[in-house]
Amino acid sequence: MTQNGAKHSDEYPLEMSKSSSLHTSQNLQLQSLKLVEIGVGLGDLSIRLLGIAPLLSYEIDEALCSFVLQRFAKQSLANHFDLIHADVLSLPFALALQKCESKEKSKEGKADDTTKTDITSTAKYEDTSEKIREQLDEKSASQISPKSSWLATSPYILISNLPYYIATRIILIALKDPLCKGFVVMTQKEVADKFCASSGDSEFCALSVLAQSVGDIRLLFSVPKEAFEPMPKVTSSVFSLRKGQESFLGDFTKSSQRWLSFEKMLKHAFVSPRKKLLSNLARHYDKKQLEEIFATLDMPSHSRAHQVSTQKYHHIFTKLERTHDE
């Protein structure tokens, strides 16, 4: 199996290779950025990406690493290529983030469910790089800067065909990595629909709001299951995100508490999609204050979570945050 969970043969259909390269170069303006690929596979997509920009690829399968290195050694590459044999979810930035989130979940678990909570989290991003670095092989550790980034030491665009069981996790880490300036990924269609949904859509959820809070996210095209061999049971979709110069949440490494507090609020908001948003939030925040915020935003008290725009979620969070600061 590869990093992306596909079989060794034809994990990237030709259509995916051509279209990803085209959309990446046109929509994300990659001329000055490095590309980072998770799951090199047989190297078919890698070859096309190298025609655009320098490429750093990660692959968890040692046999595939050897195959690709031998294959590329026989070819003249348009740009510089680096390949790292590693599990991207075990790199320092990802592990430090996981520890940070685990602390927040542990804190929530100990609190009484009916207790009103402050909007500002007490969890902090902790750099455990030195301890984790010792556990990585020397080659991987020497090419990663865990203090500021996940996959590279300079601004980059992430390219990947992600399996359903790690797709959401990888995308959420990419959103938080300050050096990841955007991505073009292929996932199960259901995952793509959630990240790319607009308010009012039935698929609109916390993931949609979080992605829109970071940048411009777009659903590009679908890839039929017949394009793969062996054929999966689900349709896939390709979507992209280009981060804005200044996002609502800012740099995660500098404002991790704000990020986690916003994510927690969204979790509460969408916990019961069919119930009223006000009821969902009132279980954790002051109901009177929420009613005042809803009135200020001209939001009906019977609004459901999926009916509220990302901008209004920003306003709700800012109001709660400001009240706490006062």
Short mmCIF file of C-alpha atoms in Angstrom, two decimals, residues 5-273:
data_model
loop_
_atom_site.label_atom_id
_atom_site.label_comp_id
_atom_site.label_asym_id
_atom_site.label_seq_id
_atom_site.Cartn_x
_atom_site.Cartn_y
_atom_site.Cartn_z
CA GLY A 5 -3.77 3.95 0.41
CA ALA A 6 -3.96 3.10 -3.30
CA LYS A 7 -2.69 -0.09 -4.88
CA HIS A 8 0.67 -0.15 -6.60
CA SER A 9 -0.84 0.04 -10.07
CA ASP A 10 -2.41 3.11 -11.61
CA GLU A 11 -3.30 4.86 -8.36
CA TYR A 12 -3.43 8.16 -10.27
CA PRO A 13 -5.52 8.01 -13.45
CA LEU A 14 -4.09 9.96 -16.37
CA GLU A 15 -6.99 12.41 -16.23
CA MET A 16 -6.15 13.26 -12.62
CA SER A 17 -2.51 13.89 -13.48
CA LYS A 18 -3.23 16.27 -16.34
CA SER A 19 -6.04 18.14 -14.64
CA SER A 20 -4.27 18.55 -11.31
CA SER A 21 -1.24 20.08 -12.97
CA LEU A 22 -3.39 22.43 -15.03
CA HIS A 23 -5.57 23.62 -12.15
CA THR A 24 -2.63 23.88 -9.80
CA SER A 25 -0.63 26.16 -12.09
CA GLN A 26 -3.59 28.29 -13.15
CA ASN A 27 -5.45 28.70 -9.86
CA LEU A 28 -2.64 28.74 -7.31
CA GLN A 29 0.14 30.53 -9.24
CA LEU A 30 2.94 28.14 -8.38
CA GLN A 31 5.82 29.66 -10.29
CA SER A 32 7.61 30.74 -7.10
CA LEU A 33 6.48 27.93 -4.80
CA LYS A 34 7.67 24.41 -4.15
CA LEU A 35 5.22 21.56 -4.56
CA VAL A 36 4.87 18.92 -1.86
CA GLU A 37 3.27 15.59 -2.70
CA ILE A 38 2.00 13.05 -0.20
CA GLY A 39 2.09 9.55 -1.67
CA VAL A 40 4.43 9.37 -4.65
CA GLY A 41 3.08 5.99 -5.76
CA LEU A 42 4.60 5.00 -9.09
CA GLY A 43 5.56 8.59 -9.84
CA ASP A 44 3.10 9.26 -12.67
CA LEU A 45 1.68 12.45 -11.15
CA SER A 46 5.12 13.40 -9.84
CA ILE A 47 6.53 13.56 -13.36
CA ARG A 48 3.86 16.04 -14.44
CA LEU A 49 4.26 18.15 -11.31
CA LEU A 50 8.00 18.36 -11.89
CA GLY A 51 7.19 20.06 -15.17
CA ILE A 52 5.78 22.96 -13.13
CA ALA A 53 8.02 23.41 -10.08
CA PRO A 54 10.51 21.71 -7.74
CA LEU A 55 8.85 18.79 -5.95
CA LEU A 56 9.26 17.25 -2.51
CA SER A 57 7.43 13.94 -2.15
CA TYR A 58 6.67 11.81 0.89
CA GLU A 59 6.05 8.08 0.66
CA ILE A 60 5.49 5.61 3.49
CA ASP A 61 6.13 2.53 1.32
CA GLU A 62 9.86 1.79 1.11
CA ALA A 63 9.45 -0.39 -1.98
CA LEU A 64 7.73 2.43 -3.87
CA CYS A 65 10.48 4.84 -2.83
CA SER A 66 13.08 2.55 -4.36
CA PHE A 67 11.02 2.06 -7.51
CA VAL A 68 10.52 5.79 -8.10
CA LEU A 69 14.16 6.66 -7.45
CA GLN A 70 15.26 4.04 -9.97
CA ARG A 71 12.66 5.21 -12.48
CA PHE A 72 13.59 8.89 -12.18
CA ALA A 73 17.31 8.14 -12.36
CA LYS A 74 16.74 7.15 -15.98
CA GLN A 75 14.93 10.39 -16.87
CA SER A 76 15.83 14.03 -17.31
CA LEU A 77 13.70 15.95 -14.81
CA ALA A 78 12.61 19.54 -15.45
CA ASN A 79 12.97 20.55 -11.78
CA HIS A 80 14.68 19.37 -8.60
CA PHE A 81 13.12 16.31 -6.94
CA ASP A 82 13.40 15.17 -3.30
CA LEU A 83 11.84 12.01 -1.90
CA ILE A 84 11.45 11.31 1.81
CA HIS A 85 10.48 7.91 3.17
CA ALA A 86 8.24 8.87 6.12
CA ASP A 87 4.73 8.88 7.55
CA VAL A 88 3.58 12.51 7.32
CA LEU A 89 1.32 12.08 10.34
CA SER A 90 4.37 11.21 12.45
CA LEU A 91 6.34 14.34 11.60
CA PRO A 92 6.98 16.82 14.46
CA PHE A 93 4.43 19.48 13.52
CA ALA A 94 1.64 16.92 13.16
CA LEU A 95 2.48 15.18 16.44
CA ALA A 96 2.77 18.46 18.34
CA LEU A 97 -0.63 19.50 16.97
CA GLN A 98 -2.14 16.17 17.95
CA LYS A 99 -0.84 16.59 21.49
CA CYS A 100 -2.26 20.10 21.64
CA GLU A 101 -5.69 18.93 20.47
CA SER A 102 -5.65 15.95 22.84
CA LYS A 103 -5.11 18.28 25.79
CA GLU A 104 -8.10 20.35 24.70
CA LYS A 105 -10.32 17.25 24.36
CA SER A 106 -9.17 15.99 27.74
CA LYS A 107 -10.07 19.33 29.31
CA GLU A 108 -13.51 19.23 27.70
CA GLY A 109 -14.10 15.68 28.91
CA LYS A 110 -13.48 16.63 32.52
CA ALA A 111 -15.86 19.59 32.39
CA ASP A 112 -19.54 19.17 33.15
CA ASP A 113 -21.55 19.14 29.92
CA THR A 114 -23.97 21.79 31.15
CA THR A 115 -21.26 24.20 32.30
CA LYS A 116 -20.93 27.40 30.25
CA THR A 117 -17.42 27.77 28.84
CA ASP A 118 -15.25 30.75 27.98
CA ILE A 119 -14.59 31.32 24.30
CA THR A 120 -10.82 31.44 24.77
CA SER A 121 -9.14 28.06 25.09
CA THR A 122 -6.36 27.44 27.56
CA ALA A 123 -4.69 24.91 25.30
CA LYS A 124 -1.45 25.99 23.71
CA TYR A 125 0.59 24.80 20.77
CA GLU A 126 3.65 23.07 22.18
CA ASP A 127 6.79 22.43 20.19
CA THR A 128 7.92 18.90 21.01
CA SER A 129 10.29 18.88 18.08
CA GLU A 130 13.51 17.90 19.82
CA LYS A 131 12.07 14.79 21.44
CA ILE A 132 10.19 13.73 18.30
CA ARG A 133 13.09 14.56 16.02
CA GLU A 134 15.17 11.89 17.74
CA GLN A 135 12.59 9.29 16.76
CA LEU A 136 12.76 10.14 13.06
CA ASP A 137 15.37 8.83 10.70
CA GLU A 138 18.25 11.22 10.11
CA LYS A 139 17.28 12.07 6.54
CA SER A 140 13.73 13.08 7.42
CA ALA A 141 14.71 15.10 10.46
CA SER A 142 17.32 17.09 8.58
CA GLN A 143 14.77 18.32 6.03
CA ILE A 144 11.95 19.38 8.36
CA SER A 145 11.57 22.53 10.42
CA PRO A 146 9.00 21.54 13.06
CA LYS A 147 9.07 24.94 14.75
CA SER A 148 7.29 26.62 11.87
CA SER A 149 6.07 24.09 9.33
CA TRP A 150 4.87 20.59 8.73
CA LEU A 151 6.26 19.34 5.42
CA ALA A 152 8.79 21.90 4.15
CA THR A 153 10.96 24.80 5.25
CA SER A 154 9.72 27.26 2.62
CA PRO A 155 6.26 28.18 1.25
CA TYR A 156 4.68 25.33 -0.68
CA ILE A 157 1.52 23.92 -2.24
CA LEU A 158 0.33 20.47 -1.18
CA ILE A 159 -0.68 17.96 -3.85
CA SER A 160 -2.16 14.60 -2.91
CA ASN A 161 -4.62 11.82 -3.60
CA LEU A 162 -5.89 11.19 -0.07
CA PRO A 163 -7.66 8.10 1.29
CA TYR A 164 -10.83 8.63 3.28
CA TYR A 165 -9.38 7.49 6.59
CA ILE A 166 -6.74 10.24 6.79
CA ALA A 167 -8.03 12.83 4.31
CA THR A 168 -9.73 15.13 6.80
CA ARG A 169 -6.84 14.92 9.24
CA ILE A 170 -4.24 15.84 6.62
CA ILE A 171 -6.31 18.73 5.26
CA LEU A 172 -6.84 20.17 8.75
CA ILE A 173 -3.10 20.05 9.44
CA ALA A 174 -2.42 21.74 6.09
CA LEU A 175 -4.85 24.52 7.03
CA LYS A 176 -2.85 25.14 10.19
CA ASP A 177 0.62 24.96 8.64
CA PRO A 178 1.69 28.58 8.01
CA LEU A 179 4.00 27.61 5.14
CA CYS A 180 1.33 25.66 3.26
CA LYS A 181 -0.10 28.34 0.97
CA GLY A 182 -2.74 26.11 -0.55
CA PHE A 183 -3.49 22.65 -1.83
CA VAL A 184 -4.96 20.59 -4.64
CA VAL A 185 -6.18 17.24 -3.34
CA MET A 186 -8.34 14.34 -4.42
CA THR A 187 -10.54 12.72 -1.79
CA GLN A 188 -13.70 10.70 -1.50
CA LYS A 189 -16.50 12.88 -2.94
CA GLU A 190 -18.27 13.01 0.41
CA VAL A 191 -15.22 14.60 2.06
CA ALA A 192 -14.77 17.12 -0.76
CA ASP A 193 -18.44 18.11 -0.60
CA LYS A 194 -18.16 18.88 3.12
CA PHE A 195 -15.09 21.08 2.74
CA CYS A 196 -16.47 22.92 -0.31
CA ALA A 197 -20.12 23.35 0.69
CA SER A 198 -21.74 26.79 0.89
CA SER A 199 -24.09 27.95 3.64
CA GLY A 200 -27.56 26.64 2.94
CA ASP A 201 -26.27 23.38 1.48
CA SER A 202 -27.12 20.25 3.46
CA GLU A 203 -23.41 19.34 3.47
CA PHE A 204 -22.37 22.69 5.00
CA CYS A 205 -20.60 21.91 8.27
CA ALA A 206 -17.78 22.91 10.61
CA LEU A 207 -15.21 21.79 8.02
CA SER A 208 -16.77 24.13 5.44
CA VAL A 209 -16.61 27.11 7.79
CA LEU A 210 -13.05 26.38 8.87
CA ALA A 211 -11.78 26.06 5.29
CA GLN A 212 -13.55 29.27 4.21
CA SER A 213 -12.03 31.03 7.22
CA VAL A 214 -8.56 30.29 5.87
CA GLY A 215 -8.90 30.93 2.14
CA ASP A 216 -10.71 30.44 -1.15
CA ILE A 217 -11.81 26.82 -1.50
CA ARG A 218 -13.19 25.43 -4.76
CA LEU A 219 -14.55 22.12 -5.98
CA LEU A 220 -12.77 21.52 -9.30
CA PHE A 221 -14.08 18.27 -10.78
CA SER A 222 -15.12 14.71 -10.02
CA VAL A 223 -13.17 11.58 -10.91
CA PRO A 224 -15.37 8.55 -11.68
CA LYS A 225 -14.53 5.31 -9.92
CA GLU A 226 -14.03 3.70 -13.34
CA ALA A 227 -10.84 5.77 -13.73
CA PHE A 228 -9.08 3.59 -11.14
CA GLU A 229 -7.74 0.07 -11.23
CA PRO A 230 -8.85 -1.69 -9.13
CA MET A 231 -12.13 0.21 -9.16
CA PRO A 232 -13.17 1.62 -5.75
CA LYS A 233 -16.76 1.71 -4.51
CA VAL A 234 -16.98 5.51 -4.35
CA THR A 235 -16.57 8.53 -6.61
CA SER A 236 -13.67 10.90 -5.93
CA SER A 237 -13.47 14.68 -6.27
CA VAL A 238 -10.60 17.11 -6.70
CA PHE A 239 -10.71 20.44 -4.90
CA SER A 240 -8.31 23.28 -4.21
CA LEU A 241 -7.72 25.91 -1.58
CA ARG A 242 -5.69 29.09 -1.88
CA LYS A 243 -4.96 30.73 1.45
CA GLY A 244 -5.53 34.45 1.83
CA GLN A 245 -2.73 36.77 2.86
CA GLU A 246 -4.58 37.44 6.10
CA SER A 247 -7.06 34.84 7.29
CA PHE A 248 -9.67 35.35 9.98
CA LEU A 249 -7.78 33.05 12.35
CA GLY A 250 -4.24 34.18 11.59
CA ASP A 251 -1.04 32.12 11.87
CA PHE A 252 -1.78 28.97 13.87
CA THR A 253 1.68 28.86 15.45
CA LYS A 254 1.06 32.35 16.84
CA SER A 255 -2.63 32.06 17.72
CA SER A 256 -3.28 28.40 18.44
CA GLN A 257 -5.64 29.21 21.31
CA ARG A 258 -7.87 31.24 18.99
CA TRP A 259 -7.90 28.48 16.37
CA LEU A 260 -8.85 25.81 18.88
CA SER A 261 -11.51 28.01 20.47
CA PHE A 262 -13.08 28.68 17.06
CA GLU A 263 -13.01 24.97 16.20
CA LYS A 264 -14.64 24.19 19.53
CA MET A 265 -17.40 26.72 18.89
CA LEU A 266 -18.04 25.19 15.45
CA LYS A 267 -18.15 21.72 16.99
CA HIS A 268 -20.84 22.89 19.39
CA ALA A 269 -22.72 24.69 16.60
CA PHE A 270 -22.97 21.63 14.35
CA VAL A 271 -23.30 18.93 17.02
CA SER A 272 -27.03 18.50 16.24
CA PRO A 273 -27.58 19.90 12.71
#
